[in-house]
DNA sequence: TACTACTATGTGCATGTTGAATATAGTAGT
DNA sequence: ACTACTATATTCAACATGCACATAGTAGTA
């Protein structure tokens, strides 16, 4: 699932600014339960997204606890999300193709089956 | 699409033995048109699959042209394919989750929209 | 004969993505 | 003091993939 988390982060940030730790919670319904979430990947991905101009961040201090880096999606980020959606639709189609062929009866020829039984 | 070609190869070999170059042609309907197929990855993957015991190979000579290494799926390989199908079903579900949320109307709160308009 | 195209299999190196472990630091409760 | 929770980030290693290149047989053709 190459860069799947990235798409989920774009999707979550589309609904409003959020900091990394908060995004971690919101990622759960996308298959990133705490035991399946690598927080290193999460923070690293957010930094990369900002470096590419798809999000911008600001430090939010004053609240209790450590300071939060709050990310906000940019126009370029929103465009990038739409490209990612196309990619996901293509991936889905390819997976469905495999699942469909898997469920088909085997196309193994009769002669090949005979060969197999003979061994 | 982490190791997607591997699953396609299992699926094709389920229908009978085949050599790498022949598998390349059969991969086309799975999104591996010649310009999208990396033959290095193809041959490398087949060698790895044999090393793991999921396929076995024999050299087929006598025909015209260079000799062919013909791969045949093993019982372990067939079992591995079934595990891969489970993985693909899970991947498909996660992708569908993202696509569904994407199509939902934005959950951005009214107050956040006001903030945005104010800037 | 030399050249080109197609068939056929592989290796070496570089890049990109991810996971595990670790570091740092603030706050709250016992 | 200690523990737990919140919060962000780096380093190193492993894994997957792409690109370039090497090798070799056969067939057609100029």
PDB file of C-alpha atoms (C1' of nucleotides) in Angstrom:
ATOM      1  CA  UNK A   1       0.000   0.000   0.000  1.00  0.00           C
ATOM      2  CA  UNK A   2       2.625   2.439  -1.201  1.00  0.00           C
ATOM      3  CA  UNK A   3       2.115   5.898   0.396  1.00  0.00           C
ATOM      4  CA  UNK A   4      -1.400   5.038   1.499  1.00  0.00           C
ATOM      5  CA  UNK A   5      -1.053   6.993   4.741  1.00  0.00           C
ATOM      6  CA  UNK A   6      -0.212  10.108   2.741  1.00  0.00           C
ATOM      7  CA  UNK A   7      -3.582   9.984   0.979  1.00  0.00           C
ATOM      8  CA  UNK A   8      -5.389   9.496   4.281  1.00  0.00           C
ATOM      9  CA  UNK A   9      -3.609  12.531   5.715  1.00  0.00           C
ATOM     10  CA  UNK A  10      -4.655  14.674   2.750  1.00  0.00           C
ATOM     11  CA  UNK A  11      -8.208  13.479   3.223  1.00  0.00           C
ATOM     12  CA  UNK A  12      -8.227  14.302   6.941  1.00  0.00           C
ATOM     13  CA  UNK A  13      -6.610  17.701   6.475  1.00  0.00           C
ATOM     14  CA  UNK A  14      -9.234  18.546   3.864  1.00  0.00           C
ATOM     15  CA  UNK A  15     -11.680  18.720   6.777  1.00  0.00           C
ATOM     16  CA  UNK A  16      -9.599  21.258   8.633  1.00  0.00           C
ATOM     17  CA  UNK A  17      -6.181  21.879  10.231  1.00  0.00           C
ATOM     18  CA  UNK A  18      -4.875  19.287  12.667  1.00  0.00           C
ATOM     19  CA  UNK A  19      -1.636  18.327  14.394  1.00  0.00           C
ATOM     20  CA  UNK A  20       0.190  15.017  13.948  1.00  0.00           C
ATOM     21  CA  UNK A  21      -0.856  13.395  17.205  1.00  0.00           C
ATOM     22  CA  UNK A  22      -4.491  14.277  16.522  1.00  0.00           C
ATOM     23  CA  UNK A  23      -4.245  12.883  12.998  1.00  0.00           C
ATOM     24  CA  UNK A  24      -2.977   9.608  14.462  1.00  0.00           C
ATOM     25  CA  UNK A  25      -6.347   9.115  16.171  1.00  0.00           C
ATOM     26  CA  UNK A  26      -8.284  10.053  13.053  1.00  0.00           C
ATOM     27  CA  UNK A  27      -6.286   7.515  11.007  1.00  0.00           C
ATOM     28  CA  UNK A  28      -7.730   4.568  12.943  1.00  0.00           C
ATOM     29  CA  UNK A  29     -10.793   3.992  10.671  1.00  0.00           C
ATOM     30  CA  UNK A  30      -8.435   3.783   7.678  1.00  0.00           C
ATOM     31  CA  UNK A  31      -6.707   0.707   9.043  1.00  0.00           C
ATOM     32  CA  UNK A  32      -4.169   2.510  11.222  1.00  0.00           C
ATOM     33  CA  UNK A  33      -5.059   1.269  14.683  1.00  0.00           C
ATOM     34  CA  UNK A  34      -2.339   2.202  17.234  1.00  0.00           C
ATOM     35  CA  UNK A  35      -0.603  -1.168  16.804  1.00  0.00           C
ATOM     36  CA  UNK A  36      -0.645  -0.753  13.007  1.00  0.00           C
ATOM     37  CA  UNK A  37       0.466   2.866  12.969  1.00  0.00           C
ATOM     38  CA  UNK A  38       4.118   3.742  12.730  1.00  0.00           C
ATOM     39  CA  UNK A  39       4.353   7.209  14.249  1.00  0.00           C
ATOM     40  CA  UNK A  40       7.787   7.714  12.713  1.00  0.00           C
ATOM     41  CA  UNK A  41       6.214   7.328   9.303  1.00  0.00           C
ATOM     42  CA  UNK A  42       3.389   9.673  10.278  1.00  0.00           C
ATOM     43  CA  UNK A  43       5.622  12.581  11.337  1.00  0.00           C
ATOM     44  CA  UNK A  44       8.120  11.941   8.553  1.00  0.00           C
ATOM     45  CA  UNK A  45       5.324  11.966   5.958  1.00  0.00           C
ATOM     46  CA  UNK A  46       3.882  15.225   7.273  1.00  0.00           C
ATOM     47  CA  UNK A  47       7.318  16.911   7.095  1.00  0.00           C
ATOM     48  CA  UNK A  48       7.729  15.680   3.512  1.00  0.00           C
ATOM     49  CA  UNK A  49       4.273  16.939   2.546  1.00  0.00           C
ATOM     50  CA  UNK A  50       5.163  20.369   3.855  1.00  0.00           C
ATOM     51  CA  UNK A  51       8.520  20.295   2.083  1.00  0.00           C
ATOM     52  CA  UNK A  52       6.641  19.615  -1.163  1.00  0.00           C
ATOM     53  CA  UNK A  53       4.246  22.495  -0.525  1.00  0.00           C
ATOM     54  CA  UNK A  54       1.127  20.387  -0.089  1.00  0.00           C
ATOM     55  CA  UNK A  55       0.600  21.468   3.521  1.00  0.00           C
ATOM     56  CA  UNK A  56       1.833  24.308   5.721  1.00  0.00           C
ATOM     57  CA  UNK A  57       2.366  24.179   9.465  1.00  0.00           C
ATOM     58  CA  UNK A  58       2.362  26.488  12.442  1.00  0.00           C
ATOM     59  CA  UNK A  59       3.390  25.868  16.030  1.00  0.00           C
ATOM     60  CA  UNK A  60       0.491  26.095  18.401  1.00  0.00           C
ATOM     61  CA  UNK A  61       1.627  26.805  21.945  1.00  0.00           C
ATOM     62  CA  UNK A  62      -0.062  28.080  25.069  1.00  0.00           C
ATOM     63  CA  UNK A  63      -2.193  24.975  25.571  1.00  0.00           C
ATOM     64  CA  UNK A  64      -1.296  22.449  28.193  1.00  0.00           C
ATOM     65  CA  UNK A  65       1.283  19.832  27.261  1.00  0.00           C
ATOM     66  CA  UNK A  66       4.001  20.010  24.616  1.00  0.00           C
ATOM     67  CA  UNK A  67       3.566  22.359  21.658  1.00  0.00           C
ATOM     68  CA  UNK A  68       1.733  21.116  18.574  1.00  0.00           C
ATOM     69  CA  UNK A  69       2.677  21.578  14.951  1.00  0.00           C
ATOM     70  CA  UNK A  70      -0.651  22.186  13.252  1.00  0.00           C
ATOM     71  CA  UNK A  71      -0.855  21.327   9.566  1.00  0.00           C
ATOM     72  CA  UNK A  72      -3.160  22.941   7.023  1.00  0.00           C
ATOM     73  CA  UNK A  73      -3.692  21.727   3.467  1.00  0.00           C
ATOM     74  CA  UNK A  74      -2.756  24.075   0.596  1.00  0.00           C
ATOM     75  CA  UNK A  75      -4.396  24.475  -2.811  1.00  0.00           C
ATOM     76  CA  UNK A  76      -1.579  22.366  -4.295  1.00  0.00           C
ATOM     77  CA  UNK A  77      -2.302  19.772  -1.628  1.00  0.00           C
ATOM     78  CA  UNK A  78      -5.966  19.670  -2.561  1.00  0.00           C
ATOM     79  CA  UNK A  79      -5.009  19.175  -6.211  1.00  0.00           C
ATOM     80  CA  UNK A  80      -2.583  16.458  -5.200  1.00  0.00           C
ATOM     81  CA  UNK A  81      -5.350  14.689  -3.287  1.00  0.00           C
ATOM     82  CA  UNK A  82      -7.425  14.540  -6.446  1.00  0.00           C
ATOM     83  CA  UNK A  83      -4.530  12.941  -8.321  1.00  0.00           C
ATOM     84  CA  UNK A  84      -4.119  10.423  -5.523  1.00  0.00           C
ATOM     85  CA  UNK A  85      -7.811   9.539  -5.765  1.00  0.00           C
ATOM     86  CA  UNK A  86      -7.272   8.665  -9.437  1.00  0.00           C
ATOM     87  CA  UNK A  87      -4.324   6.479  -8.442  1.00  0.00           C
ATOM     88  CA  UNK A  88      -6.415   4.697  -5.807  1.00  0.00           C
ATOM     89  CA  UNK A  89      -9.214   4.081  -8.288  1.00  0.00           C
ATOM     90  CA  UNK A  90      -6.706   2.463 -10.644  1.00  0.00           C
ATOM     91  CA  UNK A  91      -5.224   0.358  -7.839  1.00  0.00           C
ATOM     92  CA  UNK A  92      -8.690  -0.768  -6.839  1.00  0.00           C
ATOM     93  CA  UNK A  93      -9.452  -1.813 -10.423  1.00  0.00           C
ATOM     94  CA  UNK A  94      -6.247  -3.854 -10.651  1.00  0.00           C
ATOM     95  CA  UNK A  95      -6.943  -5.600  -7.352  1.00  0.00           C
ATOM     96  CA  UNK A  96     -10.495  -6.350  -8.473  1.00  0.00           C
ATOM     97  CA  UNK A  97      -9.134  -7.842 -11.690  1.00  0.00           C
ATOM     98  CA  UNK A  98      -6.955 -10.242  -9.705  1.00  0.00           C
ATOM     99  CA  UNK A  99      -9.794 -11.168  -7.340  1.00  0.00           C
ATOM    100  CA  UNK A 100     -12.113 -11.781 -10.298  1.00  0.00           C
ATOM    101  CA  UNK A 101      -9.624 -14.061 -12.080  1.00  0.00           C
ATOM    102  CA  UNK A 102      -8.960 -15.864  -8.802  1.00  0.00           C
ATOM    103  CA  UNK A 103     -12.633 -16.693  -8.453  1.00  0.00           C
ATOM    104  CA  UNK A 104     -12.894 -17.913 -12.059  1.00  0.00           C
ATOM    105  CA  UNK A 105     -12.672 -21.651 -12.589  1.00  0.00           C
ATOM    106  CA  UNK A 106      -9.084 -22.642 -13.427  1.00  0.00           C
ATOM    107  CA  UNK A 107      -8.286 -22.286 -17.113  1.00  0.00           C
ATOM    108  CA  UNK A 108      -5.873 -25.191 -16.879  1.00  0.00           C
ATOM    109  CA  UNK A 109      -6.325 -27.322 -20.014  1.00  0.00           C
ATOM    110  CA  UNK A 110      -7.533 -30.925 -19.854  1.00  0.00           C
ATOM    111  CA  UNK A 111      -4.223 -32.226 -21.248  1.00  0.00           C
ATOM    112  CA  UNK A 112      -2.336 -30.465 -18.459  1.00  0.00           C
ATOM    113  CA  UNK A 113      -4.589 -32.044 -15.852  1.00  0.00           C
ATOM    114  CA  UNK A 114      -3.913 -35.462 -17.387  1.00  0.00           C
ATOM    115  CA  UNK A 115      -0.156 -34.775 -17.173  1.00  0.00           C
ATOM    116  CA  UNK A 116      -0.562 -33.952 -13.514  1.00  0.00           C
ATOM    117  CA  UNK A 117      -2.549 -37.044 -12.639  1.00  0.00           C
ATOM    118  CA  UNK A 118       0.033 -39.175 -14.463  1.00  0.00           C
ATOM    119  CA  UNK A 119       2.872 -38.040 -12.158  1.00  0.00           C
TER     120      UNK A 119
ATOM    121  CA  UNK B   1       1.118  -1.773  -5.030  1.00  0.00           C
ATOM    122  CA  UNK B   2       3.610  -3.628  -2.876  1.00  0.00           C
ATOM    123  CA  UNK B   3       4.424  -7.038  -4.406  1.00  0.00           C
ATOM    124  CA  UNK B   4       1.399  -6.925  -6.665  1.00  0.00           C
ATOM    125  CA  UNK B   5       3.245  -8.627  -9.531  1.00  0.00           C
ATOM    126  CA  UNK B   6       4.019 -11.559  -7.254  1.00  0.00           C
ATOM    127  CA  UNK B   7       0.313 -12.237  -6.735  1.00  0.00           C
ATOM    128  CA  UNK B   8      -0.348 -12.018 -10.476  1.00  0.00           C
ATOM    129  CA  UNK B   9       2.434 -14.545 -11.110  1.00  0.00           C
ATOM    130  CA  UNK B  10       0.930 -16.968  -8.588  1.00  0.00           C
ATOM    131  CA  UNK B  11      -2.424 -16.561 -10.268  1.00  0.00           C
ATOM    132  CA  UNK B  12      -1.022 -17.227 -13.753  1.00  0.00           C
ATOM    133  CA  UNK B  13       1.043 -20.203 -12.642  1.00  0.00           C
ATOM    134  CA  UNK B  14      -2.046 -21.703 -11.043  1.00  0.00           C
ATOM    135  CA  UNK B  15      -3.297 -22.291 -14.591  1.00  0.00           C
ATOM    136  CA  UNK B  16      -0.204 -24.244 -15.561  1.00  0.00           C
ATOM    137  CA  UNK B  17       3.600 -24.056 -15.907  1.00  0.00           C
ATOM    138  CA  UNK B  18       5.046 -21.136 -17.854  1.00  0.00           C
ATOM    139  CA  UNK B  19       8.417 -19.419 -18.419  1.00  0.00           C
ATOM    140  CA  UNK B  20       9.216 -15.805 -17.515  1.00  0.00           C
ATOM    141  CA  UNK B  21       8.985 -14.339 -20.966  1.00  0.00           C
ATOM    142  CA  UNK B  22       5.628 -16.017 -21.528  1.00  0.00           C
ATOM    143  CA  UNK B  23       4.367 -14.750 -18.181  1.00  0.00           C
ATOM    144  CA  UNK B  24       5.303 -11.222 -19.266  1.00  0.00           C
ATOM    145  CA  UNK B  25       2.674 -11.413 -22.001  1.00  0.00           C
ATOM    146  CA  UNK B  26       0.057 -12.866 -19.682  1.00  0.00           C
ATOM    147  CA  UNK B  27       0.659 -10.043 -17.187  1.00  0.00           C
ATOM    148  CA  UNK B  28      -0.670  -7.402 -19.601  1.00  0.00           C
ATOM    149  CA  UNK B  29      -4.360  -7.596 -18.512  1.00  0.00           C
ATOM    150  CA  UNK B  30      -3.245  -6.992 -14.909  1.00  0.00           C
ATOM    151  CA  UNK B  31      -1.868  -3.560 -15.750  1.00  0.00           C
ATOM    152  CA  UNK B  32       1.581  -4.695 -16.872  1.00  0.00           C
ATOM    153  CA  UNK B  33       1.678  -3.521 -20.473  1.00  0.00           C
ATOM    154  CA  UNK B  34       5.217  -3.753 -21.918  1.00  0.00           C
ATOM    155  CA  UNK B  35       5.941  -0.094 -21.071  1.00  0.00           C
ATOM    156  CA  UNK B  36       4.712  -0.655 -17.495  1.00  0.00           C
ATOM    157  CA  UNK B  37       6.496  -3.956 -16.954  1.00  0.00           C
ATOM    158  CA  UNK B  38       9.954  -4.028 -15.450  1.00  0.00           C
ATOM    159  CA  UNK B  39      11.443  -7.307 -16.665  1.00  0.00           C
ATOM    160  CA  UNK B  40      14.176  -7.125 -14.051  1.00  0.00           C
ATOM    161  CA  UNK B  41      11.510  -7.200 -11.383  1.00  0.00           C
ATOM    162  CA  UNK B  42       9.758 -10.064 -13.169  1.00  0.00           C
ATOM    163  CA  UNK B  43      12.777 -12.382 -13.308  1.00  0.00           C
ATOM    164  CA  UNK B  44      13.988 -11.322  -9.883  1.00  0.00           C
ATOM    165  CA  UNK B  45      10.584 -12.051  -8.366  1.00  0.00           C
ATOM    166  CA  UNK B  46      10.399 -15.494  -9.964  1.00  0.00           C
ATOM    167  CA  UNK B  47      13.848 -16.402  -8.587  1.00  0.00           C
ATOM    168  CA  UNK B  48      12.773 -15.246  -5.135  1.00  0.00           C
ATOM    169  CA  UNK B  49       9.555 -17.254  -5.329  1.00  0.00           C
ATOM    170  CA  UNK B  50      11.548 -20.392  -6.141  1.00  0.00           C
ATOM    171  CA  UNK B  51      14.014 -19.635  -3.345  1.00  0.00           C
ATOM    172  CA  UNK B  52      11.052 -19.505  -0.944  1.00  0.00           C
ATOM    173  CA  UNK B  53       9.691 -22.822  -2.231  1.00  0.00           C
ATOM    174  CA  UNK B  54       6.518 -21.412  -3.769  1.00  0.00           C
ATOM    175  CA  UNK B  55       7.479 -22.437  -7.305  1.00  0.00           C
ATOM    176  CA  UNK B  56       9.953 -24.860  -8.878  1.00  0.00           C
ATOM    177  CA  UNK B  57      11.671 -24.472 -12.223  1.00  0.00           C
ATOM    178  CA  UNK B  58      13.169 -26.627 -14.956  1.00  0.00           C
ATOM    179  CA  UNK B  59      15.199 -25.647 -18.004  1.00  0.00           C
ATOM    180  CA  UNK B  60      13.361 -26.395 -21.210  1.00  0.00           C
ATOM    181  CA  UNK B  61      15.751 -26.699 -24.148  1.00  0.00           C
ATOM    182  CA  UNK B  62      15.498 -28.215 -27.623  1.00  0.00           C
ATOM    183  CA  UNK B  63      13.080 -25.602 -28.887  1.00  0.00           C
ATOM    184  CA  UNK B  64      14.238 -22.810 -31.163  1.00  0.00           C
ATOM    185  CA  UNK B  65      15.742 -19.724 -29.516  1.00  0.00           C
ATOM    186  CA  UNK B  66      17.335 -19.436 -26.093  1.00  0.00           C
ATOM    187  CA  UNK B  67      16.482 -21.942 -23.381  1.00  0.00           C
ATOM    188  CA  UNK B  68      13.509 -21.252 -21.129  1.00  0.00           C
ATOM    189  CA  UNK B  69      13.234 -21.645 -17.396  1.00  0.00           C
ATOM    190  CA  UNK B  70       9.758 -23.042 -16.873  1.00  0.00           C
ATOM    191  CA  UNK B  71       8.135 -22.386 -13.496  1.00  0.00           C
ATOM    192  CA  UNK B  72       5.527 -24.555 -11.811  1.00  0.00           C
ATOM    193  CA  UNK B  73       3.594 -23.624  -8.686  1.00  0.00           C
ATOM    194  CA  UNK B  74       3.990 -25.826  -5.580  1.00  0.00           C
ATOM    195  CA  UNK B  75       1.437 -26.702  -2.912  1.00  0.00           C
ATOM    196  CA  UNK B  76       3.055 -24.099  -0.663  1.00  0.00           C
ATOM    197  CA  UNK B  77       2.726 -21.619  -3.499  1.00  0.00           C
ATOM    198  CA  UNK B  78      -0.985 -22.330  -3.844  1.00  0.00           C
ATOM    199  CA  UNK B  79      -1.413 -21.796  -0.115  1.00  0.00           C
ATOM    200  CA  UNK B  80       0.559 -18.572  -0.346  1.00  0.00           C
ATOM    201  CA  UNK B  81      -1.717 -17.360  -3.136  1.00  0.00           C
ATOM    202  CA  UNK B  82      -4.719 -17.809  -0.866  1.00  0.00           C
ATOM    203  CA  UNK B  83      -3.053 -15.695   1.814  1.00  0.00           C
ATOM    204  CA  UNK B  84      -2.282 -13.030  -0.774  1.00  0.00           C
ATOM    205  CA  UNK B  85      -5.936 -12.972  -1.822  1.00  0.00           C
ATOM    206  CA  UNK B  86      -6.872 -12.146   1.777  1.00  0.00           C
ATOM    207  CA  UNK B  87      -4.318  -9.336   1.755  1.00  0.00           C
ATOM    208  CA  UNK B  88      -5.731  -7.950  -1.493  1.00  0.00           C
ATOM    209  CA  UNK B  89      -9.272  -8.059  -0.123  1.00  0.00           C
ATOM    210  CA  UNK B  90      -8.115  -6.026   2.872  1.00  0.00           C
ATOM    211  CA  UNK B  91      -6.284  -3.548   0.662  1.00  0.00           C
ATOM    212  CA  UNK B  92      -9.364  -3.166  -1.499  1.00  0.00           C
ATOM    213  CA  UNK B  93     -11.503  -2.451   1.569  1.00  0.00           C
ATOM    214  CA  UNK B  94      -9.078   0.237   2.781  1.00  0.00           C
ATOM    215  CA  UNK B  95      -9.002   1.906  -0.622  1.00  0.00           C
ATOM    216  CA  UNK B  96     -12.794   1.826  -0.782  1.00  0.00           C
ATOM    217  CA  UNK B  97     -12.941   3.453   2.651  1.00  0.00           C
ATOM    218  CA  UNK B  98     -10.812   6.348   1.409  1.00  0.00           C
ATOM    219  CA  UNK B  99     -12.815   6.729  -1.790  1.00  0.00           C
ATOM    220  CA  UNK B 100     -16.061   6.716   0.187  1.00  0.00           C
ATOM    221  CA  UNK B 101     -14.877   9.401   2.610  1.00  0.00           C
ATOM    222  CA  UNK B 102     -13.562  11.440  -0.306  1.00  0.00           C
ATOM    223  CA  UNK B 103     -17.003  11.463  -1.901  1.00  0.00           C
ATOM    224  CA  UNK B 104     -18.680  12.461   1.359  1.00  0.00           C
ATOM    225  CA  UNK B 105     -19.454  16.153   1.816  1.00  0.00           C
ATOM    226  CA  UNK B 106     -16.685  17.845   3.782  1.00  0.00           C
ATOM    227  CA  UNK B 107     -17.095  17.558   7.533  1.00  0.00           C
ATOM    228  CA  UNK B 108     -15.420  20.920   8.018  1.00  0.00           C
ATOM    229  CA  UNK B 109     -17.302  22.755  10.771  1.00  0.00           C
ATOM    230  CA  UNK B 110     -19.107  26.022  10.158  1.00  0.00           C
ATOM    231  CA  UNK B 111     -16.793  27.917  12.523  1.00  0.00           C
ATOM    232  CA  UNK B 112     -13.772  26.726  10.569  1.00  0.00           C
ATOM    233  CA  UNK B 113     -15.299  27.929   7.313  1.00  0.00           C
ATOM    234  CA  UNK B 114     -15.888  31.349   8.931  1.00  0.00           C
ATOM    235  CA  UNK B 115     -12.224  31.452   9.999  1.00  0.00           C
ATOM    236  CA  UNK B 116     -11.203  30.720   6.438  1.00  0.00           C
ATOM    237  CA  UNK B 117     -13.387  33.406   4.892  1.00  0.00           C
ATOM    238  CA  UNK B 118     -12.066  35.911   7.441  1.00  0.00           C
ATOM    239  CA  UNK B 119      -8.454  35.516   6.240  1.00  0.00           C
TER     240      UNK B 119
ATOM    241  C1'  DT C   1      29.139 -11.741 -43.803  1.00  0.00           C
ATOM    242  C1'  DA C   2      27.465  -8.190 -40.889  1.00  0.00           C
ATOM    243  C1'  DC C   3      23.574  -6.210 -39.082  1.00  0.00           C
ATOM    244  C1'  DT C   4      19.154  -5.984 -36.917  1.00  0.00           C
ATOM    245  C1'  DA C   5      15.291  -7.732 -34.420  1.00  0.00           C
ATOM    246  C1'  DC C   6      13.293 -10.723 -31.375  1.00  0.00           C
ATOM    247  C1'  DT C   7      13.443 -14.180 -27.728  1.00  0.00           C
ATOM    248  C1'  DA C   8      15.147 -15.191 -23.103  1.00  0.00           C
ATOM    249  C1'  DT C   9      17.385 -14.684 -18.473  1.00  0.00           C
ATOM    250  C1'  DG C  10      19.749 -12.407 -15.312  1.00  0.00           C
ATOM    251  C1'  DT C  11      23.046  -8.904 -12.236  1.00  0.00           C
ATOM    252  C1'  DG C  12      24.576  -4.360 -10.201  1.00  0.00           C
ATOM    253  C1'  DC C  13      23.629   0.000  -8.565  1.00  0.00           C
ATOM    254  C1'  DA C  14      20.709   3.635  -7.059  1.00  0.00           C
ATOM    255  C1'  DT C  15      16.449   5.289  -5.200  1.00  0.00           C
ATOM    256  C1'  DG C  16      12.245   5.289  -2.560  1.00  0.00           C
ATOM    257  C1'  DT C  17       9.280   3.576   1.200  1.00  0.00           C
ATOM    258  C1'  DT C  18       8.760   1.709   5.556  1.00  0.00           C
ATOM    259  C1'  DG C  19       9.657  -0.112  10.361  1.00  0.00           C
ATOM    260  C1'  DA C  20      12.159  -0.318  14.838  1.00  0.00           C
ATOM    261  C1'  DA C  21      14.615   1.940  18.113  1.00  0.00           C
ATOM    262  C1'  DT C  22      15.838   5.943  20.282  1.00  0.00           C
ATOM    263  C1'  DA C  23      15.907  10.978  21.849  1.00  0.00           C
ATOM    264  C1'  DT C  24      13.694  14.953  23.628  1.00  0.00           C
ATOM    265  C1'  DA C  25      10.372  17.539  26.236  1.00  0.00           C
ATOM    266  C1'  DG C  26       5.953  19.331  28.658  1.00  0.00           C
ATOM    267  C1'  DT C  27       2.162  18.214  31.943  1.00  0.00           C
ATOM    268  C1'  DA C  28      -0.596  15.695  35.359  1.00  0.00           C
ATOM    269  C1'  DG C  29      -1.373  12.485  38.902  1.00  0.00           C
ATOM    270  C1'  DT C  30       0.383   9.356  42.736  1.00  0.00           C
TER     271       DT C  30
ATOM    272  C1'  DA D   1      10.587  10.890  42.503  1.00  0.00           C
ATOM    273  C1'  DC D   2       8.015   8.140  39.446  1.00  0.00           C
ATOM    274  C1'  DT D   3       4.810   6.952  35.905  1.00  0.00           C
ATOM    275  C1'  DA D   4       1.764   7.882  32.192  1.00  0.00           C
ATOM    276  C1'  DC D   5       0.362  10.487  28.561  1.00  0.00           C
ATOM    277  C1'  DT D   6       0.985  13.982  24.999  1.00  0.00           C
ATOM    278  C1'  DA D   7       3.898  15.509  21.134  1.00  0.00           C
ATOM    279  C1'  DT D   8       7.603  15.668  17.593  1.00  0.00           C
ATOM    280  C1'  DA D   9      11.491  14.023  15.331  1.00  0.00           C
ATOM    281  C1'  DT D  10      16.060  11.513  13.799  1.00  0.00           C
ATOM    282  C1'  DT D  11      18.953   7.479  12.744  1.00  0.00           C
ATOM    283  C1'  DC D  12      19.752   3.096  10.969  1.00  0.00           C
ATOM    284  C1'  DA D  13      18.380  -1.005   8.686  1.00  0.00           C
ATOM    285  C1'  DA D  14      15.444  -3.674   5.654  1.00  0.00           C
ATOM    286  C1'  DC D  15      12.771  -4.155   1.734  1.00  0.00           C
ATOM    287  C1'  DA D  16      10.836  -3.201  -2.970  1.00  0.00           C
ATOM    288  C1'  DT D  17      11.478  -1.276  -7.269  1.00  0.00           C
ATOM    289  C1'  DG D  18      13.458   0.955 -11.546  1.00  0.00           C
ATOM    290  C1'  DC D  19      17.233   1.699 -14.826  1.00  0.00           C
ATOM    291  C1'  DA D  20      21.125   0.302 -17.158  1.00  0.00           C
ATOM    292  C1'  DC D  21      23.725  -3.242 -18.680  1.00  0.00           C
ATOM    293  C1'  DA D  22      25.441  -8.111 -19.829  1.00  0.00           C
ATOM    294  C1'  DT D  23      24.797 -12.409 -22.064  1.00  0.00           C
ATOM    295  C1'  DA D  24      23.189 -15.568 -25.528  1.00  0.00           C
ATOM    296  C1'  DG D  25      20.344 -18.159 -29.265  1.00  0.00           C
ATOM    297  C1'  DT D  26      17.795 -17.745 -33.675  1.00  0.00           C
ATOM    298  C1'  DA D  27      15.962 -15.732 -37.934  1.00  0.00           C
ATOM    299  C1'  DG D  28      15.748 -12.587 -41.588  1.00  0.00           C
ATOM    300  C1'  DT D  29      18.019  -9.494 -44.718  1.00  0.00           C
ATOM    301  C1'  DA D  30      21.152  -6.250 -47.123  1.00  0.00           C
TER     302       DA D  30
END
